[in-house]
Amino acid sequence: MNELLSPAGTLDAFYAAIKSGANAIYLGLDKFSARAYATNFTLENLKELVKYAHLRNVRIFLTMNTLVYDDELNEVFSIIDQLADIHVDALIVQDLALLNYITNHYKSIEAHASTQMGIDDLDGATLIKNLGATRIVFARETPLSVMKSVKEKLGIEIEAFIHGALCVAYSGNCLMSSMIGDRSGNRGRCAGCCRQFYSLIDTDTNSKIESGYLLSMKDLNASQEINEMNFVDSLKIEGRMKEPAYVASVTNYYRNVLDNKKIDKEILDKVFNRTYTKGFMNGTTSENITNIERPNNFGYPIGKVVKINKTNVWIKLFKELNKGDQIRIESPKKYEEISVPITKLLDPNFNPIESSHKTVIITCDKKINLGAIVYKTKDTKFLNSINQSLLNNDYKKVNICMAFAGHVGKTMHLNVNCGDFSASVESNYIVEKSISRPTTKENIIKQLSKLSETPYTLSKVDFDVDDNIFISLKEINELRREAIEKLNIIRLKDNVITNNYQNIIPKKYELHAPQITVQVSNEEQYETVKKLGIKNIYYKNIVRRNNEIYKDFSNQEILIGGYGAINHYKDTNNILVADYSLNVTNYISCAVLSSL
């Protein structure tokens, strides 16, 4: 069975994910999370949330997927120790120092290799598995065929994104945000540079080729490919920056897809989207993965403009429009945004109305062309229905069975079973023989079923009782409360902390004078750099010295930019040089690499 993994950037989104059918939730703390601008969580409130989720058979994954500097290591390790006490199920990490610390300290916490590790092949997956990771979140550019092959050969758990925002940088390893916005995406502070307006220039002629949101990716939507992903252990929804209504809608949609239930195909149009792509994992080509028209919510078409008189605009609708909605009208100017909040809605006779699915009049003071398509970008009626459904406390329930025993002159007994867990309690109350009004099995079931404030729902009750007994209903209620409390304690005790520390010692190296190395991509560049007296020149990722031309790959100094290369060359005599794209930012990561 596929795990459905949902995001939570706020407390409301957390509850929305559970209510909507998530099997697991990923969330972040205030620090060391790739979504630093989400509301996020604290260690204090996380403790109770983990209990809440675990009692409903929902797992909690904590994202610590940023890079860590030397002076932060003690702090991040202390946080991991506290997370072990809280009993989070897994940590999603990018930094090798964190992966090493988790796998060498705790068997009770799984280490999941973040998509930002850029794992996209068997060699990379093999290396990360050997370092102790129990699950790999594949790079979003990885084809499904590669994921399936890795699963078959390694047996490691795999996780893949199925819905939400995409990053134009490979595996989300964006350096553009640091260069332009002075905010590192690898430190959780993406400036959203890919969502800005750009012009593509031919530098030979200094002429403009194209303008637009040239780097803005469409949103991923793999709902039609779910059947092809049955080998994927965890199907992941992006969206820790999204509203609870978004989390609820998308989670519920994919829950119904996975459970083969009836789905409303319009739901995904009604939530935030930049139009959709199947993504590279499903073979989408580059020209079908960006939406250069706009970087924000695209909306869905509901009508077109049929008449204009000054600021009055007549719209012929083919889908409902309600007062309070937000619409976007196609502009005669390319890339211009004409966004109109529907604060006033009129029928063709200029009478105020609340809703319509025919022809309406709105007010807009911007230039609009006849025939312009109208899109709805905020569906108030839909959002209100979602938010209303999240107000009640009818969150995910777990089935339990009870066995009740009551014999005249003896105490009551109650046994509660939940999966592999069982709790038994005995009351001091002595069961009496009824004189006039006996306590029936129906009376007892009614009291035992009062579980509204618990994570449970009663599916079955077995009885071992005498006829014509009398039991105080208050005593049955007290027995039930005691049994449920004991069951909760037993279920939450299952996760035992284990420590298995093995320190990785870095190799010792002699310090030497710094040297300049240059990386080139063709012979002309190579010859130019050689004339400058540079001794170490990387050409096709292999260092050339004194114009050497290598005939094989043995005993060479090779520049590597991905973890797969480490495993690929492990049985050779080559010297591997870690390029900047391995994102090594602390001495422990260096120690891990040197130990390989």
XYZ file of C-alpha atoms in Angstrom:
596
model
C 0.000 0.000 0.000
C 1.304 3.443 -0.942
C 1.837 5.884 1.916
C 0.241 9.289 1.279
C 2.596 11.931 2.673
C 1.177 15.432 3.186
C 2.764 18.769 4.142
C 2.051 20.907 7.179
C 3.430 24.400 7.601
C 0.901 25.412 10.268
C -1.078 23.788 13.059
C -4.309 24.058 11.059
C -2.645 22.413 8.053
C -1.450 19.597 10.334
C -5.004 18.788 11.427
C -6.272 19.258 7.866
C -3.811 16.638 6.597
C -4.860 14.098 9.235
C -8.564 14.690 8.673
C -8.170 14.376 4.904
C -6.522 10.958 4.937
C -2.745 11.414 5.137
C -0.785 8.366 6.315
C 2.185 10.553 7.225
C 2.942 14.267 7.606
C 6.197 16.120 7.034
C 6.839 19.390 8.816
C 9.682 21.590 10.007
C 10.994 23.413 13.040
C 11.941 27.080 13.235
C 15.529 26.238 12.198
C 17.287 23.899 9.745
C 14.208 23.508 7.552
C 14.086 24.234 3.811
C 10.916 26.292 4.344
C 12.185 28.909 6.771
C 9.299 31.252 5.891
C 6.568 28.777 6.797
C 5.043 29.216 10.262
C 6.628 25.887 11.266
C 6.599 24.262 14.695
C 8.458 24.300 18.006
C 9.792 21.389 20.036
C 7.190 22.206 22.687
C 4.087 21.890 20.497
C 5.609 19.105 18.385
C 5.657 16.723 21.356
C 1.859 16.724 21.691
C 1.332 16.681 17.925
C 3.426 13.523 17.563
C 1.307 11.804 20.222
C -1.868 13.002 18.515
C -0.716 11.653 15.154
C 0.637 8.342 16.430
C -2.631 7.524 18.203
C -4.298 7.890 14.786
C -1.692 5.725 13.016
C -0.168 8.738 11.265
C 3.631 9.028 11.117
C 5.574 12.268 11.558
C 8.638 13.156 9.491
C 10.703 16.165 10.512
C 12.487 18.107 7.765
C 16.037 19.074 8.680
C 16.994 19.377 5.036
C 19.224 22.436 4.995
C 23.006 22.582 4.966
C 24.714 23.029 8.328
C 27.871 24.987 9.200
C 30.500 23.915 11.739
C 29.348 26.341 14.432
C 25.785 24.972 14.182
C 26.585 21.267 14.570
C 26.253 21.077 18.358
C 22.897 22.849 18.221
C 21.472 20.652 15.469
C 22.688 17.469 17.187
C 21.015 18.608 20.413
C 17.763 19.126 18.524
C 18.002 15.619 17.038
C 18.457 14.216 20.567
C 15.287 16.007 21.665
C 13.419 14.765 18.598
C 14.373 11.232 19.597
C 12.754 11.836 22.988
C 9.639 13.130 21.227
C 9.546 9.970 19.079
C 9.378 11.489 15.601
C 9.423 8.693 13.058
C 12.001 10.040 10.603
C 14.234 12.977 9.777
C 14.540 14.158 6.179
C 18.117 15.383 5.686
C 20.386 16.786 2.992
C 23.619 17.214 4.970
C 25.890 14.162 5.356
C 26.746 15.258 8.914
C 23.108 14.873 9.947
C 22.709 11.589 8.106
C 25.816 10.278 9.886
C 24.655 11.466 13.315
C 21.176 9.934 13.025
C 22.248 6.573 11.638
C 25.081 6.211 14.149
C 23.066 7.290 17.192
C 19.485 6.125 16.826
C 17.851 3.006 15.489
C 14.495 4.437 16.556
C 14.609 7.288 14.014
C 14.702 6.668 10.281
C 17.008 8.821 8.163
C 15.456 9.819 4.840
C 17.706 11.222 2.126
C 16.145 14.491 0.962
C 15.451 15.205 -2.695
C 18.110 17.908 -2.324
C 20.785 15.219 -2.136
C 20.142 14.810 -5.855
C 19.932 11.003 -5.824
C 18.892 9.960 -9.328
C 20.604 6.639 -10.072
C 21.521 3.230 -8.661
C 25.056 4.245 -7.681
C 23.871 7.229 -5.652
C 21.120 5.197 -4.021
C 23.580 2.425 -3.142
C 25.978 4.852 -1.474
C 23.274 6.554 0.581
C 21.817 3.195 1.654
C 25.287 2.066 2.755
C 25.561 5.255 4.824
C 22.441 4.197 6.723
C 19.513 5.940 5.039
C 16.319 3.867 5.102
C 14.506 5.877 2.439
C 15.456 7.948 -0.592
C 13.421 10.929 -1.745
C 14.443 10.874 -5.380
C 15.428 13.959 -7.319
C 12.313 15.171 -9.124
C 14.079 14.796 -12.452
C 14.465 11.028 -11.991
C 12.449 8.875 -14.442
C 10.032 6.367 -12.924
C 11.876 3.575 -14.715
C 15.066 4.421 -12.784
C 13.199 4.556 -9.476
C 11.631 1.163 -10.153
C 14.998 -0.378 -11.049
C 16.583 0.939 -7.855
C 13.687 -0.399 -5.803
C 14.035 -3.848 -7.351
C 17.819 -4.008 -6.902
C 18.233 -2.412 -3.464
C 14.892 -2.951 -1.746
C 15.251 0.457 -0.077
C 12.138 2.541 0.558
C 11.584 5.217 -2.067
C 9.584 8.410 -1.961
C 8.518 10.612 -4.867
C 6.659 13.889 -5.244
C 3.297 13.601 -6.979
C 1.828 17.102 -6.669
C 2.740 20.735 -6.110
C 5.354 23.349 -6.924
C 8.513 22.490 -8.842
C 11.914 24.183 -8.718
C 13.807 25.062 -11.880
C 17.082 24.181 -10.144
C 18.138 20.527 -10.228
C 16.712 18.824 -7.132
C 16.036 22.219 -5.615
C 19.761 22.951 -5.256
C 19.365 26.605 -6.227
C 22.400 28.884 -6.165
C 20.607 31.645 -8.098
C 18.743 32.754 -4.978
C 22.060 33.266 -3.167
C 23.664 35.122 -6.072
C 20.737 37.451 -6.812
C 18.796 37.663 -3.571
C 21.529 36.941 -0.991
C 19.224 34.237 0.378
C 20.245 30.615 0.087
C 17.650 28.089 -1.009
C 19.908 25.431 0.510
C 19.483 27.193 3.846
C 15.691 27.395 3.539
C 15.492 31.034 2.435
C 14.681 30.851 -1.264
C 14.043 34.317 -2.745
C 11.869 32.890 -5.532
C 14.123 34.155 -8.314
C 12.610 31.663 -10.762
C 9.214 33.356 -10.382
C 10.490 36.728 -11.621
C 10.128 38.369 -15.046
C 13.114 37.940 -17.389
C 14.173 38.713 -20.928
C 16.167 36.273 -23.032
C 18.888 38.167 -24.949
C 20.985 37.115 -27.929
C 24.351 38.466 -26.788
C 25.792 38.387 -30.327
C 23.224 40.873 -31.611
C 22.006 42.266 -28.277
C 18.455 41.571 -29.486
C 15.595 40.333 -27.343
C 14.411 36.802 -28.169
C 11.632 36.439 -25.607
C 10.334 37.985 -22.409
C 8.204 36.495 -19.666
C 8.411 34.358 -16.564
C 10.920 32.216 -18.401
C 12.049 30.110 -15.428
C 8.680 29.649 -13.736
C 7.755 25.983 -13.573
C 4.253 24.589 -13.865
C 2.967 22.656 -10.873
C 3.357 18.887 -10.775
C 0.207 16.762 -11.134
C 0.784 13.012 -11.315
C -2.790 11.984 -10.490
C -3.179 10.209 -13.837
C 0.057 8.265 -13.331
C -0.616 6.879 -9.848
C -1.223 3.357 -11.146
C 2.275 3.354 -12.643
C 3.735 4.321 -9.256
C 2.512 1.352 -7.215
C 6.138 0.409 -6.468
C 6.746 3.789 -4.780
C 6.495 3.454 -0.995
C 5.548 7.068 -0.293
C 3.668 9.509 -2.529
C 4.489 13.055 -1.484
C 2.477 16.257 -1.829
C 4.430 19.546 -1.866
C 3.021 22.517 0.040
C 4.396 23.514 3.445
C 3.767 27.141 2.462
C 0.177 26.446 1.420
C -3.091 27.170 3.240
C -4.905 24.441 5.231
C -7.712 24.361 2.631
C -5.131 23.510 -0.048
C -3.606 20.742 2.067
C -7.047 19.340 2.850
C -8.290 19.448 -0.760
C -5.227 17.918 -2.400
C -4.740 15.286 0.309
C -8.380 14.236 0.119
C -8.228 14.122 -3.687
C -5.250 11.745 -3.733
C -6.697 9.729 -0.839
C -9.750 9.039 -2.987
C -7.559 8.223 -6.003
C -5.567 5.693 -3.976
C -8.709 4.189 -2.442
C -10.393 3.933 -5.862
C -13.224 6.164 -4.696
C -15.192 8.636 -6.762
C -13.256 11.855 -7.361
C -14.266 15.357 -8.368
C -11.818 16.161 -11.156
C -12.482 19.914 -10.785
C -11.078 20.062 -7.245
C -7.459 20.438 -8.361
C -8.486 23.312 -10.663
C -10.045 25.118 -7.712
C -6.915 25.084 -5.561
C -3.770 27.112 -6.225
C -1.971 25.999 -9.385
C 0.296 27.372 -12.085
C -1.241 24.965 -14.621
C 0.014 21.411 -14.528
C 2.767 19.166 -15.843
C 3.344 15.430 -15.414
C 6.964 16.217 -14.596
C 10.253 14.825 -15.854
C 9.712 11.561 -13.975
C 6.865 10.833 -16.375
C 8.809 11.794 -19.486
C 7.602 15.380 -19.912
C 9.883 17.374 -22.205
C 11.376 20.756 -21.320
C 8.982 22.783 -23.448
C 6.023 21.411 -21.481
C 7.272 22.096 -17.977
C 7.262 25.906 -17.697
C 4.440 28.434 -17.742
C 5.967 31.706 -18.866
C 2.662 33.619 -18.802
C 2.430 34.068 -15.031
C 4.099 32.736 -11.877
C 1.049 32.901 -9.596
C -2.309 31.143 -9.420
C -3.536 30.578 -12.975
C -7.123 29.782 -12.018
C -9.646 27.962 -14.217
C -11.866 29.327 -17.050
C -15.474 30.181 -16.149
C -16.627 32.448 -18.993
C -15.797 35.153 -21.521
C -16.401 38.883 -21.999
C -19.352 39.520 -24.380
C -20.011 43.259 -23.901
C -18.220 46.330 -22.553
C -19.701 49.751 -21.737
C -17.252 52.069 -20.012
C -16.461 50.318 -16.718
C -19.304 47.811 -16.959
C -18.291 44.395 -18.268
C -20.747 41.667 -19.315
C -19.481 38.120 -18.797
C -21.209 35.068 -20.247
C -20.604 32.290 -17.756
C -20.382 28.559 -18.291
C -19.466 27.976 -14.622
C -20.785 29.533 -11.443
C -19.584 32.905 -10.183
C -20.348 34.065 -6.638
C -20.026 37.317 -4.771
C -16.757 37.183 -2.860
C -14.901 35.271 -5.594
C -11.750 36.544 -7.297
C -11.411 36.487 -11.080
C -8.684 37.170 -13.612
C -9.504 38.566 -17.066
C -7.227 38.113 -20.060
C -5.489 41.395 -20.791
C -4.756 42.816 -24.263
C -1.265 43.540 -22.883
C 0.856 40.423 -22.633
C 1.741 39.504 -19.035
C -0.467 42.235 -17.541
C -2.537 41.024 -14.598
C -6.204 42.064 -14.515
C -7.421 40.723 -11.193
C -10.924 41.657 -10.031
C -12.421 40.905 -6.596
C -16.158 40.302 -6.971
C -17.500 42.672 -4.329
C -20.549 43.537 -6.455
C -22.378 41.262 -8.893
C -25.288 42.320 -11.160
C -27.668 40.472 -13.450
C -28.258 41.761 -17.037
C -30.971 44.095 -15.667
C -28.490 45.630 -13.200
C -30.122 43.972 -10.189
C -27.718 42.968 -7.368
C -27.298 39.196 -7.098
C -25.251 36.831 -4.949
C -24.561 34.153 -7.546
C -25.068 33.198 -11.194
C -24.064 30.689 -13.838
C -25.452 32.632 -16.821
C -24.620 36.241 -17.741
C -23.463 38.819 -15.182
C -22.211 42.390 -15.062
C -19.119 43.380 -13.118
C -17.145 46.611 -12.827
C -13.567 46.934 -14.095
C -11.699 50.109 -14.997
C -8.921 48.458 -17.020
C -8.845 48.019 -20.780
C -10.386 44.683 -21.795
C -11.065 43.147 -25.193
C -14.291 41.502 -26.278
C -13.956 37.738 -26.162
C -11.392 37.830 -23.345
C -11.414 34.635 -21.294
C -12.338 34.983 -17.623
C -10.681 32.760 -15.017
C -11.675 32.186 -11.407
C -8.660 32.385 -9.081
C -10.512 32.260 -5.770
C -13.594 30.088 -5.330
C -15.145 31.351 -2.099
C -17.938 28.786 -1.996
C -15.464 25.921 -2.416
C -13.029 27.313 0.175
C -15.807 27.951 2.689
C -17.017 24.359 2.359
C -13.489 23.040 2.948
C -12.856 25.340 5.914
C -16.237 24.468 7.411
C -15.453 20.768 7.219
C -12.203 21.406 9.121
C -13.956 23.119 12.035
C -15.337 19.999 13.676
C -13.241 17.563 15.658
C -14.172 14.507 13.634
C -10.592 13.709 12.719
C -9.195 10.352 11.719
C -10.463 7.530 13.926
C -8.935 4.101 14.604
C -11.115 1.014 15.059
C -11.022 -0.737 18.432
C -12.717 -3.851 19.831
C -13.835 -4.295 23.432
C -14.600 -7.265 25.656
C -16.777 -6.517 28.676
C -17.278 -8.863 31.624
C -19.753 -8.410 34.478
C -20.982 -11.024 36.933
C -23.159 -10.564 40.003
C -21.098 -10.114 43.132
C -17.881 -9.572 41.209
C -16.003 -6.601 39.746
C -16.306 -5.420 36.132
C -13.586 -6.089 33.569
C -12.929 -4.329 30.259
C -10.384 -5.309 27.620
C -9.659 -2.993 24.674
C -7.828 -4.135 21.519
C -6.315 -1.888 18.852
C -4.326 -3.808 16.266
C -1.408 -5.437 18.072
C -2.048 -3.469 21.251
C -4.256 -4.446 24.177
C -5.202 -2.895 27.527
C -7.175 -4.480 30.371
C -8.693 -2.734 33.385
C -10.748 -3.832 36.384
C -13.200 -1.735 38.377
C -13.653 -1.767 42.146
C -17.385 -1.583 41.546
C -19.300 -4.771 42.450
C -21.967 -5.812 39.950
C -25.424 -6.167 41.528
C -28.484 -8.225 40.649
C -31.215 -6.053 39.183
C -34.369 -5.611 41.201
C -36.510 -3.743 38.667
C -34.602 -2.257 35.705
C -31.650 -4.383 34.508
C -28.722 -2.883 32.633
C -28.951 -4.206 29.075
C -26.192 -4.884 26.593
C -27.525 -1.937 24.604
C -27.069 0.297 27.678
C -23.480 -0.885 28.065
C -22.627 -0.447 24.352
C -24.019 3.087 24.432
C -21.655 4.039 27.264
C -18.651 2.245 25.781
C -19.244 4.018 22.437
C -18.807 7.490 23.937
C -15.412 8.005 22.280
C -15.861 11.414 20.635
C -12.900 12.980 22.472
C -10.622 10.049 21.652
C -8.871 8.798 18.489
C -11.070 5.691 18.429
C -14.333 4.342 17.114
C -15.916 1.190 18.511
C -16.330 -1.573 15.939
C -17.233 -4.574 18.125
C -18.093 -5.524 21.719
C -17.923 -9.065 23.131
C -19.899 -9.746 26.308
C -19.462 -12.118 29.200
C -22.262 -10.993 31.552
C -25.006 -12.465 33.722
C -28.671 -11.866 33.010
C -30.616 -9.293 35.024
C -27.630 -7.328 36.274
C -27.494 -3.741 37.421
C -24.425 -1.568 36.787
C -24.149 2.151 37.362
C -23.722 3.904 34.000
C -21.288 6.288 35.684
C -19.086 3.312 36.618
C -19.125 2.017 33.004
C -18.046 5.438 31.772
C -15.219 5.553 34.296
C -14.089 2.065 33.281
C -14.061 3.092 29.626
C -12.027 6.235 30.321
C -9.484 4.268 32.339
C -9.138 1.616 29.616
C -8.672 4.172 26.830
C -6.056 6.075 28.841
C -4.139 2.849 29.499
C -4.357 1.852 25.810
C -2.933 5.224 24.756
C 0.023 4.838 27.108
C 0.755 1.323 25.831
C 0.564 2.386 22.164
C 2.824 5.404 22.665
C 5.435 3.372 24.556
C 6.134 1.228 21.512
C 8.752 3.604 20.098
C 11.862 2.926 22.216
C 14.930 5.122 21.838
C 18.094 3.225 20.969
C 21.597 4.585 20.759
C 24.129 3.038 18.387
C 26.891 5.603 18.101
C 29.885 4.961 15.846
C 32.142 7.928 15.284
C 33.544 8.558 11.822
C 37.129 9.753 12.068
C 38.430 12.017 9.297
C 41.652 11.066 7.584
C 44.664 13.223 8.369
C 46.035 15.340 5.572
C 49.067 17.576 5.382
C 48.226 21.187 4.663
C 49.673 22.515 1.434
C 49.762 25.807 -0.407
C 46.509 26.673 -2.212
C 46.414 25.937 -5.916
C 44.234 27.300 -8.674
C 42.280 24.770 -10.700
C 40.229 25.580 -13.777
C 37.393 23.614 -15.317
C 36.982 23.820 -19.106
C 34.585 22.261 -21.584
C 36.455 22.296 -24.913
C 39.957 22.198 -26.418
C 40.052 25.933 -27.171
C 39.411 26.779 -23.531
C 41.944 24.183 -22.446
C 44.713 25.657 -24.637
C 43.910 29.190 -23.449
C 44.099 28.263 -19.774
C 47.276 26.208 -20.280
C 49.044 29.270 -21.699
C 48.314 31.062 -18.422
C 50.458 28.510 -16.580
C 47.606 26.778 -14.757
C 48.830 23.308 -13.767
C 45.557 21.623 -12.816
C 42.933 21.854 -15.525
C 39.748 19.791 -15.425
C 38.677 18.779 -18.910
C 35.620 16.505 -19.106
C 35.917 16.277 -15.309
C 39.410 14.701 -15.448
C 42.453 16.723 -14.486
C 45.076 17.247 -17.200
C 48.641 18.009 -16.321
C 51.359 18.819 -18.862
C 49.018 18.137 -21.783
C 48.427 14.517 -20.757
C 45.756 12.682 -22.727
C 44.290 9.812 -20.742
C 43.457 6.539 -22.448
C 41.685 5.014 -19.466
C 40.142 6.033 -16.156
C 42.635 4.426 -13.788
C 44.809 6.476 -11.434
C 43.162 9.727 -12.492
C 42.036 12.735 -10.505
C 38.317 13.045 -11.249
C 36.017 15.932 -10.364
C 32.657 14.664 -9.117
C 29.416 16.557 -8.541
C 27.036 13.830 -7.387
C 27.011 11.021 -4.836
C 26.593 8.382 -7.528
C 30.135 8.962 -8.775
C 31.596 7.981 -5.387
C 30.044 4.543 -5.570
C 30.759 4.261 -9.305
C 34.525 4.698 -8.827
C 34.815 2.916 -5.444
C 36.779 -0.044 -6.812
C 39.208 2.027 -8.871
C 42.484 3.717 -8.049
C 41.203 7.157 -8.971
C 41.434 10.173 -6.718
C 37.992 11.766 -6.351
C 37.669 15.525 -5.874
C 34.327 16.718 -4.483
C 33.013 19.637 -6.512
C 30.975 22.463 -4.962
C 27.697 20.836 -6.049
C 28.099 18.152 -3.360
C 27.207 20.957 -0.908
C 29.824 20.175 1.756
C 29.653 22.860 4.450
C 31.075 21.292 7.613
C 33.994 19.153 8.767
C 31.891 16.076 9.568
C 30.637 15.904 5.985
C 34.300 16.081 4.941
C 35.064 13.248 7.365
C 32.289 11.083 5.943
C 33.540 11.641 2.397
C 37.179 11.021 3.322
C 36.188 7.756 5.017
C 34.913 6.571 1.637
